[in-house]
Short mmCIF file of C-alpha atoms in Angstrom, two decimals:
data_model
loop_
_atom_site.label_atom_id
_atom_site.label_comp_id
_atom_site.label_asym_id
_atom_site.label_seq_id
_atom_site.Cartn_x
_atom_site.Cartn_y
_atom_site.Cartn_z
CA UNK A 1 71.27 112.16 136.88
CA UNK A 2 71.34 109.94 133.87
CA UNK A 3 74.14 107.92 135.36
CA UNK A 4 72.30 107.47 138.61
CA UNK A 5 69.26 106.15 136.74
CA UNK A 6 71.40 103.70 134.79
CA UNK A 7 72.97 102.42 138.00
CA UNK A 8 69.52 101.98 139.51
CA UNK A 9 68.41 100.02 136.46
CA UNK A 10 71.43 97.71 136.61
CA UNK A 11 70.99 97.11 140.36
CA UNK A 12 67.32 96.28 139.76
CA UNK A 13 68.21 93.77 137.00
CA UNK A 14 71.16 92.08 138.94
CA UNK A 15 69.54 91.62 142.35
CA UNK A 16 67.06 88.90 141.19
CA UNK A 17 69.97 87.11 139.53
CA UNK A 18 72.05 87.25 142.64
CA UNK A 19 69.21 86.12 144.78
CA UNK A 20 68.48 83.26 142.44
CA UNK A 21 72.06 82.16 142.46
CA UNK A 22 72.16 82.31 146.23
CA UNK A 23 68.93 80.32 146.42
CA UNK A 24 70.28 77.72 144.02
CA UNK A 25 73.47 77.29 146.06
CA UNK A 26 71.44 76.97 149.20
CA UNK A 27 69.13 74.39 147.58
CA UNK A 28 72.19 72.45 146.46
CA UNK A 29 73.59 72.56 149.97
CA UNK A 30 70.24 71.46 151.38
CA UNK A 31 70.09 68.64 148.90
CA UNK A 32 73.58 67.46 149.75
CA UNK A 33 72.84 67.59 153.39
CA UNK A 34 69.63 65.64 152.91
CA UNK A 35 71.57 63.07 151.01
CA UNK A 36 74.14 62.86 153.74
CA UNK A 37 71.39 62.59 156.35
CA UNK A 38 69.69 59.85 154.32
CA UNK A 39 72.99 57.90 153.96
CA UNK A 40 73.64 58.26 157.69
CA UNK A 41 70.13 56.99 158.52
CA UNK A 42 70.71 54.07 156.12
CA UNK A 43 73.99 53.18 157.83
CA UNK A 44 72.41 53.43 161.26
CA UNK A 45 69.52 51.24 160.18
CA UNK A 46 71.98 48.73 158.58
CA UNK A 47 74.00 48.64 161.75
CA UNK A 48 70.86 48.07 163.82
CA UNK A 49 69.78 45.28 161.43
CA UNK A 50 73.24 43.78 161.57
CA UNK A 51 73.24 43.84 165.35
CA UNK A 52 69.78 42.32 165.39
CA UNK A 53 70.92 39.57 163.04
CA UNK A 54 73.98 38.85 165.12
CA UNK A 55 71.92 38.64 168.24
CA UNK A 56 69.42 36.32 166.53
CA UNK A 57 72.31 34.22 165.09
CA UNK A 58 73.81 33.89 168.57
CA UNK A 59 70.42 32.89 169.93
CA UNK A 60 69.99 30.33 167.16
CA UNK A 61 73.28 28.74 168.10
CA UNK A 62 71.74 27.72 171.38
CA UNK A 63 68.49 26.68 169.85
CA UNK A 64 69.53 24.70 166.79
CA UNK A 65 71.31 21.81 168.44
CA UNK A 66 68.46 21.15 170.92
CA UNK A 67 65.37 21.69 168.79
CA UNK A 68 63.31 18.55 168.27
CA UNK A 69 59.77 19.60 167.36
CA UNK A 70 59.29 18.83 163.63
CA UNK A 71 57.34 22.01 162.79
CA UNK A 72 59.84 24.20 164.63
CA UNK A 73 62.79 22.49 163.02
CA UNK A 74 61.32 23.07 159.58
CA UNK A 75 60.90 26.81 160.40
CA UNK A 76 64.48 26.99 161.70
CA UNK A 77 65.76 25.38 158.46
CA UNK A 78 63.85 28.05 156.46
CA UNK A 79 65.09 30.87 158.66
CA UNK A 80 68.70 29.76 158.50
CA UNK A 81 68.55 29.54 154.69
CA UNK A 82 67.91 33.30 154.64
CA UNK A 83 71.34 34.03 156.11
CA UNK A 84 74.37 34.52 153.88
CA UNK A 85 78.03 33.73 153.78
CA UNK A 86 79.81 32.60 156.93
CA UNK A 87 76.72 33.00 159.14
CA UNK A 88 74.72 30.68 156.81
CA UNK A 89 77.46 28.08 156.78
CA UNK A 90 77.96 28.33 160.52
CA UNK A 91 74.28 27.84 161.45
CA UNK A 92 73.63 25.17 158.86
CA UNK A 93 76.62 23.20 160.18
CA UNK A 94 75.04 23.03 163.65
CA UNK A 95 71.57 22.28 162.35
CA UNK A 96 72.76 19.34 160.20
CA UNK A 97 74.31 17.77 163.31
CA UNK A 98 70.93 17.77 165.08
CA UNK A 99 69.79 14.12 165.41
CA UNK A 100 66.16 15.13 165.01
CA UNK A 101 66.89 16.01 161.38
CA UNK A 102 66.54 13.05 158.98
CA UNK A 103 69.81 11.90 157.46
CA UNK A 104 69.76 12.39 153.72
CA UNK A 105 68.50 9.22 152.03
CA UNK A 106 66.29 8.30 155.11
CA UNK A 107 62.85 9.13 156.28
CA UNK A 108 63.26 8.97 160.05
CA UNK A 109 63.18 12.53 161.39
CA UNK A 110 62.50 15.91 159.85
CA UNK A 111 63.20 15.71 156.12
CA UNK A 112 64.79 18.73 154.40
CA UNK A 113 66.09 19.38 150.92
CA UNK A 114 69.90 19.57 151.22
CA UNK A 115 72.69 19.58 148.72
CA UNK A 116 75.26 17.02 149.85
CA UNK A 117 78.57 18.73 149.39
CA UNK A 118 81.67 17.28 151.02
CA UNK A 119 81.31 19.87 153.82
CA UNK A 120 77.61 19.02 154.27
CA UNK A 121 78.41 15.31 154.68
CA UNK A 122 81.03 16.17 157.27
CA UNK A 123 78.39 18.18 159.16
CA UNK A 124 76.00 15.22 159.27
CA UNK A 125 78.87 12.92 160.41
CA UNK A 126 79.56 15.40 163.22
CA UNK A 127 76.16 14.54 164.69
CA UNK A 128 76.33 10.77 164.27
CA UNK A 129 77.94 10.08 167.74
CA UNK A 130 75.05 11.89 169.45
CA UNK A 131 72.47 10.38 167.03
CA UNK A 132 73.48 6.81 167.99
CA UNK A 133 74.36 7.36 171.60
CA UNK A 134 71.31 5.37 172.57
CA UNK A 135 69.60 2.44 170.81
CA UNK A 136 66.03 2.50 169.65
CA UNK A 137 66.14 -1.25 169.24
CA UNK A 138 66.74 -3.28 166.14
CA UNK A 139 68.31 -2.69 163.63
CA UNK A 140 71.56 -1.16 164.83
CA UNK A 141 72.59 2.28 163.52
CA UNK A 142 69.21 2.91 161.78
CA UNK A 143 69.59 4.92 158.59
CA UNK A 144 73.43 4.88 158.50
CA UNK A 145 73.83 2.58 155.55
CA UNK A 146 71.20 4.46 153.58
CA UNK A 147 72.95 7.69 154.38
CA UNK A 148 76.19 6.29 153.01
CA UNK A 149 74.41 5.10 149.89
CA UNK A 150 72.92 8.57 149.34
CA UNK A 151 76.33 10.22 149.81
CA UNK A 152 77.79 7.91 147.20
CA UNK A 153 74.81 8.51 144.88
CA UNK A 154 75.48 12.28 145.05
CA UNK A 155 79.19 11.59 144.56
CA UNK A 156 80.18 13.36 147.76
CA UNK A 157 83.11 12.35 149.99
CA UNK A 158 82.62 10.60 153.32
CA UNK A 159 85.37 10.21 155.90
CA UNK A 160 85.74 6.44 156.19
CA UNK A 161 87.87 6.59 159.27
CA UNK A 162 85.16 8.55 161.18
CA UNK A 163 82.55 6.04 160.26
CA UNK A 164 84.72 3.13 161.38
CA UNK A 165 85.51 4.90 164.64
CA UNK A 166 81.79 5.48 165.24
CA UNK A 167 80.71 1.81 164.67
CA UNK A 168 83.53 0.32 166.69
CA UNK A 169 83.58 2.84 169.53
CA UNK A 170 81.35 3.60 172.49
CA UNK A 171 78.14 3.68 170.43
CA UNK A 172 78.66 0.05 169.38
CA UNK A 173 78.07 -1.11 173.00
CA UNK A 174 74.70 0.65 172.82
CA UNK A 175 73.76 -0.39 169.29
CA UNK A 176 75.02 -3.98 169.59
CA UNK A 177 75.53 -4.65 165.86
CA UNK A 178 75.98 -8.23 164.67
CA UNK A 179 78.51 -9.34 162.07
CA UNK A 180 75.99 -8.78 159.27
CA UNK A 181 75.98 -5.06 159.89
CA UNK A 182 79.79 -4.81 159.40
CA UNK A 183 79.51 -6.97 156.32
CA UNK A 184 76.89 -4.65 154.87
CA UNK A 185 79.00 -1.61 155.85
CA UNK A 186 81.97 -2.86 153.81
CA UNK A 187 79.70 -3.81 150.94
CA UNK A 188 78.35 -0.27 150.93
CA UNK A 189 81.83 1.30 151.56
CA UNK A 190 84.58 -1.10 150.44
CA UNK A 191 87.27 1.29 151.62
CA UNK A 192 86.15 0.53 155.21
CA UNK A 193 87.45 -3.13 155.02
CA UNK A 194 91.00 -2.52 156.18
CA UNK A 195 90.15 0.18 158.77
CA UNK A 196 87.62 -2.21 160.26
CA UNK A 197 90.25 -4.87 160.47
CA UNK A 198 92.69 -2.38 162.02
CA UNK A 199 90.01 -1.47 164.58
CA UNK A 200 89.97 -5.09 165.88
CA UNK A 201 93.20 -4.53 167.76
CA UNK A 202 91.89 -1.62 169.86
CA UNK A 203 88.55 -3.25 170.77
CA UNK A 204 88.68 -4.82 174.18
CA UNK A 205 88.45 -8.62 173.99
CA UNK A 206 85.92 -8.37 176.86
CA UNK A 207 83.65 -5.83 175.09
CA UNK A 208 80.03 -6.93 175.54
CA UNK A 209 77.96 -8.31 172.73
CA UNK A 210 80.84 -10.20 171.20
CA UNK A 211 81.76 -6.84 169.57
CA UNK A 212 85.42 -7.75 168.73
CA UNK A 213 84.38 -11.05 167.05
CA UNK A 214 81.40 -9.44 165.20
CA UNK A 215 83.67 -6.73 163.72
CA UNK A 216 86.27 -9.28 162.55
CA UNK A 217 83.68 -11.76 161.27
CA UNK A 218 81.73 -9.14 159.38
CA UNK A 219 84.85 -7.72 157.79
CA UNK A 220 86.09 -11.20 156.79
CA UNK A 221 82.78 -12.07 155.19
CA UNK A 222 82.84 -8.73 153.31
CA UNK A 223 86.33 -9.60 152.08
CA UNK A 224 84.94 -12.84 150.76
CA UNK A 225 82.18 -10.90 149.02
CA UNK A 226 84.87 -8.67 147.42
CA UNK A 227 86.82 -11.71 146.32
CA UNK A 228 83.72 -13.31 144.75
CA UNK A 229 82.52 -10.07 143.20
CA UNK A 230 79.18 -9.96 145.04
CA UNK A 231 77.43 -7.60 147.40
CA UNK A 232 79.12 -4.33 146.80
CA UNK A 233 79.82 -1.95 143.88
CA UNK A 234 81.89 -3.23 140.90
CA UNK A 235 85.47 -2.06 141.38
CA UNK A 236 88.10 -1.17 138.79
CA UNK A 237 91.14 -3.43 138.71
CA UNK A 238 93.44 -0.81 140.26
CA UNK A 239 90.91 -0.15 143.05
CA UNK A 240 90.68 -3.85 143.79
CA UNK A 241 94.45 -4.20 143.80
CA UNK A 242 94.73 -1.31 146.30
CA UNK A 243 92.07 -2.79 148.55
CA UNK A 244 93.81 -6.24 148.50
CA UNK A 245 97.08 -4.63 149.49
CA UNK A 246 95.43 -2.69 152.40
CA UNK A 247 93.64 -5.85 153.55
CA UNK A 248 96.89 -7.90 153.40
CA UNK A 249 98.63 -5.16 155.40
CA UNK A 250 95.88 -5.29 158.06
CA UNK A 251 96.05 -9.10 158.30
CA UNK A 252 99.84 -9.10 158.53
CA UNK A 253 99.73 -6.54 161.33
CA UNK A 254 97.05 -8.37 163.30
CA UNK A 255 98.67 -11.77 162.95
CA UNK A 256 102.19 -10.55 163.56
CA UNK A 257 101.08 -8.67 166.70
CA UNK A 258 99.33 -11.83 168.00
CA UNK A 259 95.99 -10.04 168.03
CA UNK A 260 94.30 -13.01 166.46
CA UNK A 261 95.91 -15.84 168.42
CA UNK A 262 93.68 -15.38 171.45
CA UNK A 263 90.22 -16.37 170.22
CA UNK A 264 89.80 -18.45 173.35
CA UNK A 265 89.98 -15.32 175.48
CA UNK A 266 87.47 -13.21 173.49
CA UNK A 267 83.99 -12.45 174.72
CA UNK A 268 81.70 -14.45 172.40
CA UNK A 269 78.37 -14.07 174.18
CA UNK A 270 76.25 -11.98 171.83
CA UNK A 271 78.40 -12.74 168.78
CA UNK A 272 76.31 -13.69 165.78
CA UNK A 273 78.45 -16.38 164.23
CA UNK A 274 80.96 -18.98 165.44
CA UNK A 275 84.65 -18.47 166.04
CA UNK A 276 85.14 -21.59 163.83
CA UNK A 277 83.46 -19.90 160.91
CA UNK A 278 85.50 -16.75 161.51
CA UNK A 279 88.74 -18.74 161.48
CA UNK A 280 87.66 -20.46 158.19
CA UNK A 281 87.00 -17.09 156.53
CA UNK A 282 90.30 -15.79 157.86
CA UNK A 283 92.21 -18.70 156.18
CA UNK A 284 90.37 -18.08 152.91
CA UNK A 285 91.07 -14.36 153.04
CA UNK A 286 94.82 -14.82 153.77
CA UNK A 287 95.01 -17.13 150.77
CA UNK A 288 93.26 -14.60 148.59
CA UNK A 289 95.67 -11.79 149.39
CA UNK A 290 98.84 -13.95 149.69
CA UNK A 291 100.14 -12.76 146.35
CA UNK A 292 100.05 -9.00 147.05
CA UNK A 293 103.40 -8.59 148.76
CA UNK A 294 106.04 -11.23 149.76
CA UNK A 295 106.84 -9.70 153.10
CA UNK A 296 103.18 -9.33 154.12
CA UNK A 297 102.55 -12.88 153.00
CA UNK A 298 105.30 -14.15 155.27
CA UNK A 299 103.91 -12.22 158.24
CA UNK A 300 100.43 -13.63 157.60
CA UNK A 301 101.24 -17.27 156.87
CA UNK A 302 103.87 -17.78 159.58
CA UNK A 303 101.36 -16.62 162.24
CA UNK A 304 98.21 -18.18 160.92
CA UNK A 305 98.48 -21.58 162.65
CA UNK A 306 98.55 -20.10 166.27
CA UNK A 307 95.34 -18.19 165.40
CA UNK A 308 93.65 -21.47 164.30
CA UNK A 309 94.97 -23.23 167.41
CA UNK A 310 93.25 -20.61 169.68
CA UNK A 311 89.77 -21.42 168.39
CA UNK A 312 87.92 -22.69 171.54
CA UNK A 313 87.00 -26.37 171.49
CA UNK A 314 83.44 -25.42 172.49
CA UNK A 315 82.98 -23.88 169.04
CA UNK A 316 82.83 -27.29 167.28
CA UNK A 317 84.40 -28.27 164.04
CA UNK A 318 84.52 -26.65 160.58
CA UNK A 319 81.24 -28.05 159.32
CA UNK A 320 80.31 -26.60 155.91
CA UNK A 321 82.98 -23.95 156.32
CA UNK A 322 85.65 -26.58 155.48
CA UNK A 323 85.30 -25.49 151.88
CA UNK A 324 86.69 -22.03 152.79
CA UNK A 325 89.55 -23.63 154.70
CA UNK A 326 90.53 -25.79 151.75
CA UNK A 327 90.26 -22.89 149.34
CA UNK A 328 92.52 -20.77 151.52
CA UNK A 329 95.10 -23.55 151.77
CA UNK A 330 95.00 -24.11 148.02
CA UNK A 331 95.68 -20.49 147.32
CA UNK A 332 98.51 -20.28 149.89
CA UNK A 333 100.24 -23.36 148.48
CA UNK A 334 99.88 -22.18 144.85
CA UNK A 335 100.84 -18.57 145.47
CA UNK A 336 103.56 -19.01 148.07
CA UNK A 337 104.86 -22.61 147.78
CA UNK A 338 108.06 -21.54 149.56
CA UNK A 339 106.08 -20.53 152.68
CA UNK A 340 103.77 -23.45 152.45
CA UNK A 341 106.76 -25.75 152.56
CA UNK A 342 107.81 -24.15 155.83
CA UNK A 343 104.48 -23.62 157.56
CA UNK A 344 102.07 -25.96 155.71
CA UNK A 345 102.48 -28.92 158.05
CA UNK A 346 101.60 -26.99 161.16
CA UNK A 347 98.72 -25.30 159.41
CA UNK A 348 97.30 -28.71 158.27
CA UNK A 349 97.70 -30.01 161.85
CA UNK A 350 95.89 -27.09 163.37
CA UNK A 351 93.01 -27.42 160.88
CA UNK A 352 92.80 -31.15 161.39
CA UNK A 353 92.53 -30.73 165.19
CA UNK A 354 89.49 -28.43 164.79
CA UNK A 355 88.03 -30.76 162.14
CA UNK A 356 87.94 -33.77 164.38
CA UNK A 357 85.98 -32.11 167.16
CA UNK A 358 82.50 -33.21 167.95
CA UNK A 359 79.63 -31.18 166.61
CA UNK A 360 79.79 -28.22 164.34
CA UNK A 361 78.30 -24.79 163.83
CA UNK A 362 77.48 -23.93 160.25
CA UNK A 363 77.79 -20.47 158.89
#
């Protein structure tokens, strides 16, 4: 009887403990399940959010290139800045190429605060062809030179070859730049000098607006600016030596390939200076770079007279540009007396023939 009472007492004491432990285990299981449910719900919500963002991103890809309303563009810029990583880069790349957005450094279009990294500059350049596909009138390529100046101010890299391709390609026939534009371009971006000269070969001689002549004339005047240390940024000696070598290489190629011995067949209607002035600046430029490389000097000097001889008689005589002709000859005779001895007589004769013509067009 005593034993039965003791057992009953023990059972009475243990049951609450057992029930408590069972309840604690169940509560733990419930808590863990609730946590799993919460995590699952969070994942589902995150997936839904991600899908929604992807759908919006895809929709933005169709909107961003075409948007033109200033208020809407400003809102798009703000929305895109909220994206992260690859999506942010991808959308921003497309928005920067929108011609309704102001180029950095300019005020025409929707202005935004943008950090000009090399990649950002490339994005803006991507949109230049579309931006300048039509002309709004004078001046040509509005904002381009200011954009280049801003890129340089922020010490970012700009792809010179793409800029040269832009301003000597199809858009040039719409924008109709004169020689002063190309001169200003090289003054802003000296590395464009030789690529512009190289581009002369591929420009059709019959291109409207005197394009071929304007490109060559502007580049030659910019070379004169470089030689005289005016117009553009001050260059270090090694930079100048490199530019002179590149310019000499371009001249040697153009003259050796007979690209410049056909001035009389070039379209000059719409050109903004005379062929005579262009030839004078060519002579001066050849003289300036005649000491960069002996082989290049030979290529230039032996083919210079035919270029002068192709200047149309209708273009008049040297006028005040005679000083550039004489300076070029002086440099050639001083730097390469061996070549002057061979080719000097024909050069003098070609220059004299132009000089005796009636009338002149001053630069």
